[in-house]
Coordinates of C-alpha atoms in Angstrom, one line a residue:
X1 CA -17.4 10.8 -20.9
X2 CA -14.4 11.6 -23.1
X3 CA -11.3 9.5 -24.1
X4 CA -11.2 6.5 -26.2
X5 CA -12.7 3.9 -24.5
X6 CA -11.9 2.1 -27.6
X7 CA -8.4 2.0 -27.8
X8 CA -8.3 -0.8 -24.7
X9 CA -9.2 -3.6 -28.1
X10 CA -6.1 -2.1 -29.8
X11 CA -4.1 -2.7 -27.3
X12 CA -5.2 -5.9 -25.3
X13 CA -2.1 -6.1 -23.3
X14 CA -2.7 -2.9 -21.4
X15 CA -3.4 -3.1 -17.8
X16 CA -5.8 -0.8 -16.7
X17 CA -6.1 1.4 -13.6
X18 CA -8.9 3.1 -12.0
X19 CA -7.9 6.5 -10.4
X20 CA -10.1 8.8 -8.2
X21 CA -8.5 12.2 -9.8
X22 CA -10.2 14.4 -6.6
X23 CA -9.2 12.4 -3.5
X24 CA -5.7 14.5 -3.0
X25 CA -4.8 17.9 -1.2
X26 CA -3.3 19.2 -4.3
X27 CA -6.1 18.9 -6.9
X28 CA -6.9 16.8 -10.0
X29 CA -3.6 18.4 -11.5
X30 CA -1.2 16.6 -9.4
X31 CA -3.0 13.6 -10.0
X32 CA -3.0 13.8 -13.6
X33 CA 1.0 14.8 -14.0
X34 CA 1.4 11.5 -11.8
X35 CA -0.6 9.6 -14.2
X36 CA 1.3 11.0 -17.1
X37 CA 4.3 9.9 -15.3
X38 CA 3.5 6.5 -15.0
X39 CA 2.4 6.4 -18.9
X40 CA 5.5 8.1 -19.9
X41 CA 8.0 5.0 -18.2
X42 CA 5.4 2.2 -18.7
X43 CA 3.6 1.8 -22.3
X44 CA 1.3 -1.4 -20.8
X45 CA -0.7 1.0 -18.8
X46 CA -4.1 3.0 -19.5
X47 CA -6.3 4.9 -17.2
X48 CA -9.9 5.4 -15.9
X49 CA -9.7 8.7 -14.7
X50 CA -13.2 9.1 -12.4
X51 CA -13.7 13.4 -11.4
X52 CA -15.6 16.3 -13.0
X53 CA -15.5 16.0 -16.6
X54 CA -15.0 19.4 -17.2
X55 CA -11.6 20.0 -14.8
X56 CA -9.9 16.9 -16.3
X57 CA -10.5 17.4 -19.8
X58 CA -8.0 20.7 -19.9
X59 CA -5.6 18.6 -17.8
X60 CA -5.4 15.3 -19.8
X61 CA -5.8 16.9 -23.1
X62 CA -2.2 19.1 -22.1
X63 CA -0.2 16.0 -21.4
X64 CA 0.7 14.1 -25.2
X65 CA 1.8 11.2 -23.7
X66 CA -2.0 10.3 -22.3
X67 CA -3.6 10.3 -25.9
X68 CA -5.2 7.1 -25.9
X69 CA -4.5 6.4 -22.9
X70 CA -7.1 7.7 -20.6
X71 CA -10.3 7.4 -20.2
X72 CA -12.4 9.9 -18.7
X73 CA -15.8 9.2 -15.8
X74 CA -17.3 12.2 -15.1
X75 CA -18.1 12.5 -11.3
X76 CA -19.8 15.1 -9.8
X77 CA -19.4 14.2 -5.8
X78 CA -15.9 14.6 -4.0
X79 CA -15.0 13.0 -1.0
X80 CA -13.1 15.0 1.4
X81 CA -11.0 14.5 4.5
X82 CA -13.7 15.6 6.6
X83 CA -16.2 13.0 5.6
X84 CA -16.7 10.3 7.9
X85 CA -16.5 6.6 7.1
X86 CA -20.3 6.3 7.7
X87 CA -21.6 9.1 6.0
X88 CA -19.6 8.2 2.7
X89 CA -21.0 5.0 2.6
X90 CA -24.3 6.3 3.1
X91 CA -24.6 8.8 0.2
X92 CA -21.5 8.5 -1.6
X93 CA -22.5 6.6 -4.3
X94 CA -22.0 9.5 -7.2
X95 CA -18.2 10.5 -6.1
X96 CA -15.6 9.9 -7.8
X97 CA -13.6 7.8 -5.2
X98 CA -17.0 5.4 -5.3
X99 CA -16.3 5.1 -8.8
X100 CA -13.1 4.2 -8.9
X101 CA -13.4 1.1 -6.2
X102 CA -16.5 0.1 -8.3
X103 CA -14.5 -0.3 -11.8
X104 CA -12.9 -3.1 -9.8
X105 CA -15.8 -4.4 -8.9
X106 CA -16.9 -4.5 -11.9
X107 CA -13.6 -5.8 -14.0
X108 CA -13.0 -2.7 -15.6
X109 CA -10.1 -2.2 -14.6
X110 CA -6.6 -4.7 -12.6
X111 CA -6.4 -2.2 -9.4
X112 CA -7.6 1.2 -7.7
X113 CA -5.8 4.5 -6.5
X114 CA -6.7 7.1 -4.2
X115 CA -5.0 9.7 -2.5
X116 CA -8.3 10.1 -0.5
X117 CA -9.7 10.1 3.1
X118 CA -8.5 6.6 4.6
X119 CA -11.2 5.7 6.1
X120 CA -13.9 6.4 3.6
X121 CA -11.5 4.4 1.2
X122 CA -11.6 1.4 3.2
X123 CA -15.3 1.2 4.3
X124 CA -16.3 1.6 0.5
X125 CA -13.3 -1.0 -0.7
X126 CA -15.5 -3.2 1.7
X127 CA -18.7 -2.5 0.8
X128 CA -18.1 -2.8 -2.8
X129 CA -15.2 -5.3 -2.7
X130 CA -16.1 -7.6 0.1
X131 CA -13.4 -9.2 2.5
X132 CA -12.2 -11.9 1.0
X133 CA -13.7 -15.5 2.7
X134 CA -12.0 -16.4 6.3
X135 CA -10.2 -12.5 6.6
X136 CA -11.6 -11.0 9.5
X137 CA -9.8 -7.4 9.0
X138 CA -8.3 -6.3 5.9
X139 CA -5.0 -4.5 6.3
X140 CA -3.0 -1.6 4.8
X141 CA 0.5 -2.8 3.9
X142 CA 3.6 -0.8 3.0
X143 CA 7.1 -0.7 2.1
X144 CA 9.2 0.6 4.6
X145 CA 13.3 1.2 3.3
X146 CA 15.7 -0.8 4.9
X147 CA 18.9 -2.7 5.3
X148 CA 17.6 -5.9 3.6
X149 CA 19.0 -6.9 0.3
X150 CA 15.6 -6.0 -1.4
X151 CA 15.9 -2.5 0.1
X152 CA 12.2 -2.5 1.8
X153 CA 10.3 -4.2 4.4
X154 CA 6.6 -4.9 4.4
X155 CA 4.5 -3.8 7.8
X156 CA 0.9 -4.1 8.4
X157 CA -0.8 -2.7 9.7
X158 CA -0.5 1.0 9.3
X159 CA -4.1 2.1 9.9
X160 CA -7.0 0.2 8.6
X161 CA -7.9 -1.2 11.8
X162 CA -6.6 0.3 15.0
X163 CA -7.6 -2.9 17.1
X164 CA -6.2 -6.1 16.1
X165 CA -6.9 -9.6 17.9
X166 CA -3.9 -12.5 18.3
X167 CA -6.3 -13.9 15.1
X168 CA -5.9 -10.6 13.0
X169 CA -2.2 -10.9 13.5
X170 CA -1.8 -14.7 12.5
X171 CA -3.8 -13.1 9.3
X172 CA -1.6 -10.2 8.6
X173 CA 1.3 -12.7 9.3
X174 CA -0.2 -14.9 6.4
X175 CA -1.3 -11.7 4.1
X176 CA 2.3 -9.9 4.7
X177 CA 4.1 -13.1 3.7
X178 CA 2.2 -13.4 0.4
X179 CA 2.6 -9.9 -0.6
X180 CA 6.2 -10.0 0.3
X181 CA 6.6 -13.6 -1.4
X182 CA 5.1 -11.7 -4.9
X183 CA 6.2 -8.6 -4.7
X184 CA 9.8 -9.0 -3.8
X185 CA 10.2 -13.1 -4.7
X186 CA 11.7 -14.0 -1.5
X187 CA 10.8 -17.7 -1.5
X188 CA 10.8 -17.9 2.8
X189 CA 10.2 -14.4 4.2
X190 CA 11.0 -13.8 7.9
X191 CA 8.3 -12.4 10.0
X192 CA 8.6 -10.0 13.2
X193 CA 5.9 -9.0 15.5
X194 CA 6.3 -5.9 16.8
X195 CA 6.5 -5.3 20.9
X196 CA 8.0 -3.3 23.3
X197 CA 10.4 -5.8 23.8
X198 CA 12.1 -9.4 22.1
X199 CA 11.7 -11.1 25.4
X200 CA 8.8 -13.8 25.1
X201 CA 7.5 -12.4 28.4
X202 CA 6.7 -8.7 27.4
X203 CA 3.7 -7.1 25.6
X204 CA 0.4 -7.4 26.2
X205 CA -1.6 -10.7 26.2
X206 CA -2.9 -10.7 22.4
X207 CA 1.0 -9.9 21.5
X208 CA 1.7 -13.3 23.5
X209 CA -1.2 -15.6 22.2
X210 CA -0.3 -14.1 18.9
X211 CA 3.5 -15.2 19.0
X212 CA 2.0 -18.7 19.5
X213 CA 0.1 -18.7 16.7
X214 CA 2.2 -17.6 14.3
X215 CA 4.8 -19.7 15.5
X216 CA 2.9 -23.1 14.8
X217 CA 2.0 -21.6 11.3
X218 CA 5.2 -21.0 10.1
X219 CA 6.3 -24.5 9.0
X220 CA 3.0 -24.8 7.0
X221 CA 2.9 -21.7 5.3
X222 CA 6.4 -21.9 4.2
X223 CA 7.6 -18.5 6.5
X224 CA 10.5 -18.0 9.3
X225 CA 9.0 -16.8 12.3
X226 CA 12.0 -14.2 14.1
X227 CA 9.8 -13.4 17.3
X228 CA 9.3 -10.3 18.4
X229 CA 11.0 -7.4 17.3
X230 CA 11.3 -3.4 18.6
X231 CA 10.5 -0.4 16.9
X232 CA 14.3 0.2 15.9
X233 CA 14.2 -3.4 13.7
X234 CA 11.4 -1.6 11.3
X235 CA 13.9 -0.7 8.7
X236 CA 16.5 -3.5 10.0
X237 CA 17.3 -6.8 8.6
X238 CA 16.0 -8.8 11.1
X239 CA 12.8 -9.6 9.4
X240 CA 11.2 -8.7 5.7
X241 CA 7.7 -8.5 7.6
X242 CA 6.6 -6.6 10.4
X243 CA 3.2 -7.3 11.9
X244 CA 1.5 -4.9 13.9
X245 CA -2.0 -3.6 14.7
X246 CA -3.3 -0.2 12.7
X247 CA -2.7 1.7 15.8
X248 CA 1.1 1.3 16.5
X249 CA 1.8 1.3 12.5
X250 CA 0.3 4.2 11.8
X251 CA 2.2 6.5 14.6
X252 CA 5.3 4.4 13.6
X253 CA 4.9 5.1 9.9
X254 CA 4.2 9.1 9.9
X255 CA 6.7 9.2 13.1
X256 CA 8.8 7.7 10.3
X257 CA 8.2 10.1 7.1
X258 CA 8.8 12.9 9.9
X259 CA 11.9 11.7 10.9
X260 CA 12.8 11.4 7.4
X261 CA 11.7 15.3 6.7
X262 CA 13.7 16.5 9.6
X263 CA 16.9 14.8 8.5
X264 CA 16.1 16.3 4.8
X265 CA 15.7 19.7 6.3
X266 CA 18.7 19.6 9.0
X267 CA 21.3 18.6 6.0
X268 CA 20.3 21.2 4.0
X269 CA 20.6 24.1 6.7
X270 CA 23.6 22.3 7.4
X271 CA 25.3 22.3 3.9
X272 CA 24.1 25.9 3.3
X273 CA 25.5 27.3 6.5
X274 CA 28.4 28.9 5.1
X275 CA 30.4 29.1 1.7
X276 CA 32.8 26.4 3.2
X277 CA 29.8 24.5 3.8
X278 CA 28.1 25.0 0.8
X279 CA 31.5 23.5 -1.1
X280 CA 31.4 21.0 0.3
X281 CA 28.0 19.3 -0.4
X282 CA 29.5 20.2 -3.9
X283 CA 31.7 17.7 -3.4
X284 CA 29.7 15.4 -2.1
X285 CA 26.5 15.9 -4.6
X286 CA 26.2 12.4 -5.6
X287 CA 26.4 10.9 -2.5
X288 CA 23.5 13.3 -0.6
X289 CA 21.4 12.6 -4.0
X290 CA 21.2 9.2 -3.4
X291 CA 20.8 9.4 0.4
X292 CA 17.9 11.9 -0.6
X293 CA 16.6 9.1 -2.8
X294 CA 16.7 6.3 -0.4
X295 CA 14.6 8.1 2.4
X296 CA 12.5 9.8 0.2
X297 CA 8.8 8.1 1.5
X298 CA 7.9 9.7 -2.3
X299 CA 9.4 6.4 -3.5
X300 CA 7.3 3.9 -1.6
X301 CA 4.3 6.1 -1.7
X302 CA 0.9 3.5 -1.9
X303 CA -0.2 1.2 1.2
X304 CA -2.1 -1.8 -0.5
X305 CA -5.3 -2.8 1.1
X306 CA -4.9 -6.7 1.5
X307 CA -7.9 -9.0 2.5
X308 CA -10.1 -7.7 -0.1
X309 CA -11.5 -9.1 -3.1
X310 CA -9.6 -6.7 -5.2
X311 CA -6.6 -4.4 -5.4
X312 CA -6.6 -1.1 -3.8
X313 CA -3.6 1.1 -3.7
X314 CA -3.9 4.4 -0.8
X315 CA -1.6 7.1 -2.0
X316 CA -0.3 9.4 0.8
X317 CA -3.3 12.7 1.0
X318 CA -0.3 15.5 0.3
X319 CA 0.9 13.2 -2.5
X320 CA 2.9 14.9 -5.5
X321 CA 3.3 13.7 -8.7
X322 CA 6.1 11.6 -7.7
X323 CA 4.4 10.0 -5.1
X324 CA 1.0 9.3 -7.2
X325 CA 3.2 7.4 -9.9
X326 CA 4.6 5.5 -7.5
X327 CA 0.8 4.6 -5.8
X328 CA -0.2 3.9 -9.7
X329 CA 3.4 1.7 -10.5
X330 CA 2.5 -0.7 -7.5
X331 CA -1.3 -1.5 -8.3
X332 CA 0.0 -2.4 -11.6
X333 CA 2.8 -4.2 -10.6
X334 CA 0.2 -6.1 -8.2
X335 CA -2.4 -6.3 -11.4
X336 CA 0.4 -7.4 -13.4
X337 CA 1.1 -10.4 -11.2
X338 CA -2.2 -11.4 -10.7
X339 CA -1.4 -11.3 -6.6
X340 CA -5.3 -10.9 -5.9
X341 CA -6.2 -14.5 -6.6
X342 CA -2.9 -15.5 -5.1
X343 CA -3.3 -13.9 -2.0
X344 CA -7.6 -15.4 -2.3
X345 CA -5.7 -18.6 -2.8
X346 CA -3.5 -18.6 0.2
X347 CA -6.4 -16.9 2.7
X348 CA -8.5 -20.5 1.2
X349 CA -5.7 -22.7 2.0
X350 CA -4.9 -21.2 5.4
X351 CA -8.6 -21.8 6.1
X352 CA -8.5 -25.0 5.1
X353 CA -5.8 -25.9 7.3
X354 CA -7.5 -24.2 10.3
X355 CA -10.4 -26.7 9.7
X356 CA -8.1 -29.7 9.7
X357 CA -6.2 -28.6 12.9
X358 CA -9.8 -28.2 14.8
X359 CA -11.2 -31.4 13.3
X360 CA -7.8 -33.4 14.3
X361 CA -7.8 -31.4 18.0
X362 CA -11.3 -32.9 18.7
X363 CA -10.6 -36.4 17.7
X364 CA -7.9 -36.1 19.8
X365 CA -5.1 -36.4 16.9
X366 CA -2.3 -34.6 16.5
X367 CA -2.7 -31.5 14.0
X368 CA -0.5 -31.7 10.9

C-alpha cells in the first residue's frame, strides 16, 4: 500500500472516493488522468485507488496534483468484460473492482466508481451492499441532455435489470424522483413512463397496471405524474423523469450516444468538405463548440446504481479521462449531499405508506 493514508485527519472535510483503477478498456492510465482531473477542479476530494500496486504507483506519482491525495490498495485480480455475473461473485473477492464496492461497505470511503463489466458491478454492489429494505430491483439511473431548464433528464432504467414488473416501475418512479429532487432541486419533478404510445390504451399490461400505480402515488410523494411518453420525449421537456425497464433503456441510451457520434462525425466531414466549407465552421467556431459540448455523452458519463445501501457510480467501459471525472464528480456530488440516507429514507416512508393503504383496504377504509 502506498500514499498517505494519513493525510485524510489533516484534512477532515475531504470526501473520499473509492475507484477500481482496472475496470476500463483503456488501462489504469486513463483512469488515473481522470482522477487527477477531478482533484485538479475540486480540492474536497481524495482517492482510494484499488489495482496492482506496482502499475499505479508510476502513474499517480507523475501527476502533482494527486500528492496527498490518493491512496493506493494493491489488487492483484481484474475483472474483465468477459467475466460473468456469477463467476465474479464466486471468486472475485481479491479484484480490484471487489475492493472498491467493499470500502463502502465498510465506510471508507462516500461513493464507488467503475468503468467495469456492468453486470459483475451490480451483482457485487448487491452482495456487498445489500438492496436497501422494501426495493425489489435496484436500478441504473442517468442523465440524459435535454430541453428542460436544468439541461438533463433522469431515466431508469438503463440496464440493471432487463425485466421490470408494474411494482419495479412504481419503485424507479419513487427512486428517479428522489435523485432528481437532490440532484437537480426541483421541488415536484414530473414523471413519464415510457410506451410505444401516450394513449392510456397502448403498451403492454405491466405498462398499464404500472400507469395506475404511479398515478395514485403521485399526490403522496409530492411528484407530477405526465403519463406516458414516446421515445422522442427522452430528451424533451415533457417530464424530468423517464421510467423504463433495463431492457428498453439500455438500447434507447447507446442508440442515443450513437446518434450523438454520427451527428459529431457527419458535421465534421461536412465542415471539411471544401475550403468554402472549412471557412465557414471558422466562422461559426463557437457556436459548433458548444453544440459539441451539449451532446457530448463525455459530460454525463456515470449511471448511479439506486436502491442500494450505498453509492455506486458506472462509468461508460470506453471511458476517457473526461468521462471518468465526470463518473468521479457525480458520486461526490451524491456523497456530498448525503442522498444515500435520503433516498433509504424515502424507500422507508414509501413502505410505510404501502402498509397503511393495505391495512385501510382490508378494513374496508378508504386509503389516505
Amino acid at each position: 500500500m502506498t500514499g498517505t493514508p494519513e493525510s485524510h485527519h489533516e484534512t477532515p472535510a475531504r470526501i473520499i472516493i473509492s475507484v477500481d483503477a482496472m475496470g476500463g478498456d483503456a488501462g489504469p492510465s486513463v483512469v488515473v488522468a481522470g482522477i487527477a482531473k477531478s482533484a485538479k477542479k475540486n480540492p474536497d476530494i481524495g482517492f482510494i485507488l484499488h489495482g496492482p500496486e506496482e502499475q499505479l504507483a508510476p502513474l499517480v506519482a507523475r501527476r502533482r496534483i494527486l500528492r496527498d491525495r490518493v491512496e493506493i490498495r494493491d489488487s492483484r485480480n481484474v475483472v474483465t468484460m468477459e467475466d460473468k455475473p456469477s463467476q465474479v461473485m464466486r471468486s472475485g473477492k481479491g479484484s480490484s473492482m471487489w475492493a472498491t464496492v467493499d470500502c463502502v461497505r465498510k465506510g471508507e470511503a462516500a461513493g464507488a466508481v467503475s468503468c467495469g463489466n456492468t453486470g459483475a458491478l451490480m451483482a457485487l454492489s448487491m452482495l456487498r451492499l445489500r438492496k436497501m429494505p422494501g426495493i425489489n430491483r435496484p436500478a441504473i439511473a442517468i442523465l440524459w441532455p435535454s430541453r428542460n431548464p436544468q439541461g438533463f433528464n433522469v431515466m431508469l432504467d438503463v440496464g440493471a435489470d432487463i425485466r421490470a414488473d408494474a411494482t419495479d416501475l412504481l419503485q424507479f418512479a419513487l427512486m428517479g424522483v428522489s435523485y432528481t429532487r437532490n440532484s437537480m432541486d426541483i421541488a415536484m419533478p414530473r414523471v413519464g413512463l415510457l410506451n410505444v404510445g401516450t394513449e392510456e390504451h397502448k403498451g403492454r399490461a405491466e405498462l398499464k397496471e404500472a400507469y395506475a400505480l404511479i398515478s395514485k402515488r403521485a399526490e403522496d410523494a409530492s411528484f407530477e405524474f405526465v403519463g406516458f411518453v414516446e421515445g422522442s420525449d427522452i430528451p424533451g421537456d415533457i417530464a424530468d423523469v423517464i421510467v423504463t425497464d433495463g431492457f428498453t433503456g439500455n438500447v434507447a441510451i447507446k442508440t442515443g450516444e450513437g446518434t450523438a457520434s454520427l451527428i459529431r462525425s457527419a458535421m465534421r466531414e461536412a465542415f471539411e468538405y471544401s475550403l468554402l466549407s472549412r471557412f465557414a465552421a471558422l466562422l461559426a467556431l463557437t457556436s459548433l463548440k458548444r453544440l459539441s459540448k451539449r451532446i457530448d455523452p463525455r459530460r454525463v458519463n456515470g449511471g448511479v446504481f439506486l436502491g442500494l445501501n450505498g453509492t455506486v457510480v458506472k462509468s461508460h467501459g470506453g471511458a476517457d479521462a473526461t468521462s471518468v471525472s465526470a463518473a468521479v464528480k457525480l458520486a461526490f456530488r451524491l456523497a456530498e449531499q448525503g442522498f444515500a440516507q435520503k433516498l433509504a429514507a424515502r424507500v422507508a416512508s414509501a413502505g410505510e405508506l404501502n402498509q397503511d393503504n393495505t391495512a385501510a383496504a382490508k378494513a374496508g377504509t378508504a386509503p389516505k
